Amino acid sequence: GGEATIADARAFVEKVEADYLAFYEYAARVAWVYENFITIDTEYLNQKASAEGTKKAVAYANEAKKFNDLDLSGEPDLARKITMIKQALTLPAPEQGRGADELSEITTRLSSAYSSGTIELDGEDTALDDLEVRMGEIRDPAKLEEIWTKWRQVGVAMKPDYSRMVEIANDGARELGYADVSELWLSKYDMPPDEMAAEVDRLWTQVKPLYDQLHCYVRAELNEEYGDDVVPLDQPIRADLLGNMWAQQWSSIYDLVAPEGADIGYDLTDILNEKDFTPVKIVETGDAFFQSLGFAPMPETFWERSLITKPEDRTVVCHASAWDLDNKEDIRIKMCTKVNADDFQTVHHELGHNIYQRAYKGQSILYRDGAHDGFHEAIGDFIGLSITPNYLRQIGLLEDSQIPPASADLGLLMNQALDKIAFLPFGVTMDKWRWQVFSGEITPETYNDKWWELREQYQGIRAPNDRPGDAFDPGGKYHIPNNVPYLRYFLSFVMQFQFHQAACEQAGWEGPLHRCSIYGNEEVGARFAEMMEKGSSQPWPDTLELFTGTREMDGSAIIAYFAPLMAYLEEQNATRACGWAREG
């Protein structure tokens, strides 16, 4: 055998690249069919492909260890590729034994338990996408509590599978040289894991004052609506009252908390319906936005192959997603699009993923990804920040006379804060909980209690009722049973404002940040493309710098964007007791 050489390392990387190029397309097509036709057979095929992918990634990651002592300082690209190979897995399995198969069986079971979960509501079997809509519309606390509680029963059966999955994945992570899965997840940010964890705390500290003011204001408004019994002013807010199944975004209760006299004057959902928008037309509108920045239109195959509306005749995964099937031109979205303002936003977001996928297709297969996982999520949301009244006027959805006056900006900002600011602590708690689960700090016995402790600590919310001993409430949120790391969303919510601020500066925008839209700006589009084309081929600070001129993630753009709202909230909260610390 002898010592491994640079030539060996290069040959190894080329072998992995060639294999992944072929395998990813196969696995993506299997997953596409499974998510679009959930049957016992497609579930079997998906499980098989996923186990094969895990085994491959585990074997390559372990093989990559033989280059650990090789001096690659003169070969930064080769060194980076080897690191990518080691960190390819979200959930590694041990190389020997049945680990990979068992892990795949468990993760498929967890995913299907979530996707096929329904509850009995008013005598009818009701699926999650309808329940989500109901949570935003109903204003009866008893009914909200019923839906909220019943949906969480879907998690109960997941708990033994989940804790077993944690054991297997931790074994796999240790084999790769990580303390546990949390260290592996935190290693994917081009810096030591503990430094990255500290970064998260730093960013949260930057934005927390805004959240605290929003929480205080919303609690007081809900108290006016529901009274002291339902919303006591000295306690965390009941999680089922915030218009969302997970209390992660609160814009559905805008009508309950809207600032006086700040009516934005139009309802995008109504306008889309009046103008006879269809789901396909919403997607075409999103595509036109990217074309206005100089990007090529979506290919013909996108329109032929995407799933844009929910089929009547079969079970599909409705959770919106963007796909790249052949790492070339076969990009698609899969979503059960409804004609409303939310999905209008979501479409811009999902197409952002597709635009990014297409931008970096010239990179090595190992680099066809976001600069870090937060980039991918931030790209589409950053575009969504340009969905301003002015943009809606430019594309013919608003008349000049319907453009809201400056006084209405408070309404627009409040509506956005209910989504973007309310989300931040949720974005932090999801993975803080999992990091502690993987590190063993939280055990299966304390899964649920610790979940609520974190949600109270960061979000200031509580469960509407005492949770039963067998509850596994985290299982009621897609990303937990589907093992999608969540830190990316928190980072993306910070970065989308940072991108927006940089883009508006490039465009020479002078006014308030929240009124800026980059629609039609090809110069910004060109710089944006330059950042996306890099994929993950270099450390993310280098890529961030290309577009924003800075190497650090920064929450100050959010603060700047919401400055008018912050002033309003502080004024409204001046005489209120804010906070939710419990005694004893």
Short mmCIF file of N, CA, C and O in Angstrom, two decimals, residues 425-492:
data_model
loop_
_atom_site.label_atom_id
_atom_site.label_comp_id
_atom_site.label_asym_id
_atom_site.label_seq_id
_atom_site.Cartn_x
_atom_site.Cartn_y
_atom_site.Cartn_z
N PRO A 425 -36.56 33.27 16.13
CA PRO A 425 -36.26 32.37 17.26
C PRO A 425 -36.68 30.93 16.98
O PRO A 425 -36.05 30.00 17.48
N PHE A 426 -37.73 30.75 16.17
CA PHE A 426 -38.12 29.39 15.79
C PHE A 426 -36.98 28.76 14.99
O PHE A 426 -36.61 27.60 15.20
N GLY A 427 -36.41 29.55 14.07
CA GLY A 427 -35.29 29.07 13.25
C GLY A 427 -34.09 28.65 14.09
O GLY A 427 -33.35 27.75 13.73
N VAL A 428 -33.93 29.31 15.24
CA VAL A 428 -32.82 28.96 16.14
C VAL A 428 -33.13 27.71 16.95
O VAL A 428 -32.29 26.83 17.12
N THR A 429 -34.38 27.60 17.45
CA THR A 429 -34.68 26.50 18.38
C THR A 429 -34.70 25.13 17.71
O THR A 429 -34.33 24.15 18.33
N MET A 430 -35.12 25.06 16.45
CA MET A 430 -35.24 23.76 15.79
C MET A 430 -33.93 22.97 15.88
O MET A 430 -33.92 21.79 16.20
N ASP A 431 -32.81 23.61 15.54
CA ASP A 431 -31.54 22.88 15.57
C ASP A 431 -30.87 22.91 16.93
O ASP A 431 -30.12 22.00 17.26
N LYS A 432 -31.14 23.95 17.73
CA LYS A 432 -30.60 23.91 19.10
C LYS A 432 -31.12 22.65 19.79
O LYS A 432 -30.38 21.96 20.50
N TRP A 433 -32.39 22.36 19.57
CA TRP A 433 -32.98 21.13 20.14
C TRP A 433 -32.25 19.90 19.58
O TRP A 433 -31.81 19.03 20.34
N ARG A 434 -32.08 19.86 18.28
CA ARG A 434 -31.45 18.66 17.69
C ARG A 434 -29.99 18.53 18.05
O ARG A 434 -29.50 17.42 18.27
N TRP A 435 -29.27 19.65 18.11
CA TRP A 435 -27.86 19.55 18.52
C TRP A 435 -27.78 18.89 19.89
O TRP A 435 -26.92 18.05 20.13
N GLN A 436 -28.66 19.28 20.78
CA GLN A 436 -28.64 18.71 22.13
C GLN A 436 -29.11 17.25 22.15
O GLN A 436 -28.67 16.46 22.97
N VAL A 437 -30.03 16.91 21.23
CA VAL A 437 -30.46 15.51 21.11
C VAL A 437 -29.29 14.65 20.64
O VAL A 437 -28.99 13.60 21.22
N PHE A 438 -28.61 15.11 19.59
CA PHE A 438 -27.49 14.32 19.05
C PHE A 438 -26.32 14.25 20.04
O PHE A 438 -25.63 13.24 20.10
N SER A 439 -26.13 15.32 20.80
CA SER A 439 -24.99 15.31 21.73
C SER A 439 -25.31 14.54 23.02
O SER A 439 -24.46 14.36 23.87
N GLY A 440 -26.56 14.11 23.17
CA GLY A 440 -26.94 13.32 24.35
C GLY A 440 -27.37 14.17 25.53
O GLY A 440 -27.75 13.66 26.58
N GLU A 441 -27.32 15.49 25.36
CA GLU A 441 -27.74 16.39 26.43
C GLU A 441 -29.25 16.26 26.67
O GLU A 441 -29.73 16.38 27.80
N ILE A 442 -29.99 16.01 25.58
CA ILE A 442 -31.43 15.74 25.69
C ILE A 442 -31.63 14.26 25.38
O ILE A 442 -31.15 13.77 24.36
N THR A 443 -32.30 13.55 26.27
CA THR A 443 -32.51 12.10 26.09
C THR A 443 -33.96 11.86 25.66
O THR A 443 -34.81 12.75 25.81
N PRO A 444 -34.26 10.65 25.14
CA PRO A 444 -35.64 10.37 24.72
C PRO A 444 -36.68 10.69 25.80
O PRO A 444 -37.77 11.17 25.48
N GLU A 445 -36.35 10.49 27.06
CA GLU A 445 -37.32 10.78 28.14
C GLU A 445 -37.64 12.28 28.19
O GLU A 445 -38.73 12.65 28.59
N THR A 446 -36.65 13.11 27.82
CA THR A 446 -36.86 14.56 27.96
C THR A 446 -37.07 15.26 26.61
O THR A 446 -37.11 16.49 26.56
N TYR A 447 -37.19 14.47 25.52
CA TYR A 447 -37.38 15.07 24.19
C TYR A 447 -38.41 16.20 24.23
O TYR A 447 -38.16 17.31 23.77
N ASN A 448 -39.60 15.88 24.73
CA ASN A 448 -40.70 16.84 24.62
C ASN A 448 -40.58 18.01 25.59
O ASN A 448 -40.81 19.16 25.23
N ASP A 449 -40.19 17.70 26.82
CA ASP A 449 -40.05 18.77 27.82
C ASP A 449 -39.01 19.79 27.37
O ASP A 449 -39.21 21.00 27.50
N LYS A 450 -37.89 19.29 26.86
CA LYS A 450 -36.81 20.20 26.46
C LYS A 450 -37.22 21.01 25.22
O LYS A 450 -36.81 22.16 25.06
N TRP A 451 -37.99 20.37 24.35
CA TRP A 451 -38.53 21.07 23.18
C TRP A 451 -39.31 22.31 23.63
O TRP A 451 -39.09 23.41 23.14
N TRP A 452 -40.18 22.13 24.63
CA TRP A 452 -40.99 23.25 25.09
C TRP A 452 -40.18 24.25 25.90
O TRP A 452 -40.44 25.44 25.87
N GLU A 453 -39.18 23.75 26.62
CA GLU A 453 -38.30 24.69 27.33
C GLU A 453 -37.61 25.64 26.36
O GLU A 453 -37.54 26.86 26.59
N LEU A 454 -37.08 25.10 25.27
CA LEU A 454 -36.39 25.93 24.29
C LEU A 454 -37.35 26.90 23.61
O LEU A 454 -37.03 28.06 23.37
N ARG A 455 -38.55 26.40 23.30
CA ARG A 455 -39.50 27.26 22.59
C ARG A 455 -39.97 28.39 23.50
O ARG A 455 -40.23 29.50 23.06
N GLU A 456 -40.05 28.10 24.79
CA GLU A 456 -40.41 29.17 25.71
C GLU A 456 -39.25 30.16 25.86
O GLU A 456 -39.45 31.37 25.79
N GLN A 457 -38.05 29.61 26.02
CA GLN A 457 -36.88 30.47 26.22
C GLN A 457 -36.68 31.45 25.05
O GLN A 457 -36.50 32.64 25.25
N TYR A 458 -36.72 30.92 23.82
CA TYR A 458 -36.41 31.75 22.65
C TYR A 458 -37.63 32.48 22.08
O TYR A 458 -37.56 33.64 21.71
N GLN A 459 -38.75 31.75 21.98
CA GLN A 459 -39.92 32.31 21.31
C GLN A 459 -40.93 32.95 22.25
O GLN A 459 -41.80 33.70 21.81
N GLY A 460 -40.86 32.58 23.54
CA GLY A 460 -41.88 33.09 24.45
C GLY A 460 -43.25 32.54 24.14
O GLY A 460 -44.26 33.24 24.21
N ILE A 461 -43.32 31.26 23.73
CA ILE A 461 -44.61 30.62 23.50
C ILE A 461 -44.70 29.35 24.35
O ILE A 461 -43.69 28.84 24.83
N ARG A 462 -45.92 28.87 24.53
CA ARG A 462 -46.14 27.65 25.33
C ARG A 462 -47.21 26.80 24.66
O ARG A 462 -48.00 27.29 23.85
N ALA A 463 -47.25 25.52 25.01
CA ALA A 463 -48.29 24.63 24.50
C ALA A 463 -49.64 25.06 25.11
O ALA A 463 -49.68 25.55 26.23
N PRO A 464 -50.74 24.87 24.37
CA PRO A 464 -52.04 25.28 24.89
C PRO A 464 -52.55 24.38 26.01
O PRO A 464 -53.53 24.70 26.67
N ASN A 465 -51.92 23.22 26.20
CA ASN A 465 -52.38 22.31 27.25
C ASN A 465 -51.20 21.51 27.78
O ASN A 465 -50.10 21.55 27.19
N ASP A 466 -51.40 20.80 28.87
CA ASP A 466 -50.33 19.97 29.40
C ASP A 466 -50.07 18.84 28.42
O ASP A 466 -51.01 18.15 28.01
N ARG A 467 -48.82 18.65 28.06
CA ARG A 467 -48.51 17.63 27.07
C ARG A 467 -48.41 16.26 27.73
O ARG A 467 -47.77 16.12 28.77
N PRO A 468 -49.04 15.22 27.11
CA PRO A 468 -48.99 13.87 27.70
C PRO A 468 -47.57 13.31 27.71
O PRO A 468 -46.70 13.77 26.96
N GLY A 469 -47.33 12.33 28.57
CA GLY A 469 -46.00 11.76 28.74
C GLY A 469 -45.40 11.17 27.48
O GLY A 469 -44.19 11.16 27.30
N ASP A 470 -46.28 10.64 26.58
CA ASP A 470 -45.74 9.99 25.37
C ASP A 470 -45.64 10.96 24.20
O ASP A 470 -45.34 10.56 23.08
N ALA A 471 -45.91 12.25 24.43
CA ALA A 471 -45.93 13.21 23.32
C ALA A 471 -44.55 13.33 22.69
O ALA A 471 -43.52 13.25 23.36
N PHE A 472 -44.54 13.50 21.37
CA PHE A 472 -43.31 13.82 20.64
C PHE A 472 -43.68 14.94 19.67
O PHE A 472 -43.78 14.75 18.47
N ASP A 473 -43.89 16.13 20.24
CA ASP A 473 -44.37 17.26 19.45
C ASP A 473 -43.43 17.69 18.33
O ASP A 473 -43.90 18.16 17.29
N PRO A 474 -42.10 17.54 18.49
CA PRO A 474 -41.23 17.90 17.36
C PRO A 474 -41.60 17.12 16.09
O PRO A 474 -41.43 17.63 14.98
N GLY A 475 -42.13 15.91 16.24
CA GLY A 475 -42.49 15.07 15.09
C GLY A 475 -43.59 15.67 14.23
O GLY A 475 -43.79 15.26 13.08
N GLY A 476 -44.30 16.68 14.77
CA GLY A 476 -45.36 17.31 14.00
C GLY A 476 -44.85 18.38 13.04
O GLY A 476 -45.65 19.03 12.37
N LYS A 477 -43.53 18.56 12.97
CA LYS A 477 -42.94 19.56 12.06
C LYS A 477 -42.10 18.84 11.00
O LYS A 477 -41.16 18.11 11.34
N TYR A 478 -42.42 19.08 9.73
CA TYR A 478 -41.82 18.36 8.59
C TYR A 478 -40.33 18.08 8.73
O TYR A 478 -39.85 16.98 8.47
N HIS A 479 -39.56 19.08 9.09
CA HIS A 479 -38.09 18.97 9.02
C HIS A 479 -37.50 18.02 10.05
O HIS A 479 -36.37 17.59 9.91
N ILE A 480 -38.28 17.69 11.09
CA ILE A 480 -37.75 16.78 12.12
C ILE A 480 -37.84 15.32 11.63
O ILE A 480 -36.81 14.67 11.50
N PRO A 481 -39.03 14.80 11.30
CA PRO A 481 -39.05 13.44 10.77
C PRO A 481 -38.31 13.29 9.44
O PRO A 481 -37.84 12.21 9.10
N ASN A 482 -38.20 14.39 8.68
CA ASN A 482 -37.50 14.30 7.39
C ASN A 482 -36.02 14.66 7.50
O ASN A 482 -35.33 14.72 6.48
N ASN A 483 -35.57 14.94 8.73
CA ASN A 483 -34.15 15.20 8.97
C ASN A 483 -33.54 16.26 8.06
O ASN A 483 -32.48 16.06 7.49
N VAL A 484 -34.24 17.37 7.94
CA VAL A 484 -33.69 18.49 7.19
C VAL A 484 -33.12 19.48 8.22
O VAL A 484 -33.87 20.01 9.02
N PRO A 485 -31.81 19.69 8.22
CA PRO A 485 -31.24 20.67 9.15
C PRO A 485 -31.95 22.02 8.97
O PRO A 485 -32.35 22.35 7.86
N TYR A 486 -32.10 22.76 10.06
CA TYR A 486 -32.94 23.94 10.02
C TYR A 486 -32.18 25.25 10.18
O TYR A 486 -32.70 26.32 9.91
N LEU A 487 -30.93 25.13 10.61
CA LEU A 487 -30.14 26.35 10.82
C LEU A 487 -30.13 27.20 9.54
O LEU A 487 -30.13 28.43 9.58
N ARG A 488 -30.15 26.51 8.38
CA ARG A 488 -30.12 27.19 7.08
C ARG A 488 -31.23 28.25 6.97
O ARG A 488 -31.04 29.28 6.35
N TYR A 489 -32.39 27.96 7.57
CA TYR A 489 -33.50 28.91 7.42
C TYR A 489 -33.25 30.16 8.27
O TYR A 489 -33.51 31.27 7.84
N PHE A 490 -32.74 29.94 9.47
CA PHE A 490 -32.41 31.10 10.30
C PHE A 490 -31.36 31.97 9.59
O PHE A 490 -31.52 33.18 9.46
N LEU A 491 -30.30 31.32 9.10
CA LEU A 491 -29.24 32.07 8.42
C LEU A 491 -29.80 32.79 7.19
O LEU A 491 -29.46 33.93 6.90
N SER A 492 -30.70 32.10 6.49
CA SER A 492 -31.24 32.69 5.26
C SER A 492 -32.11 33.91 5.56
O SER A 492 -32.16 34.85 4.79
#
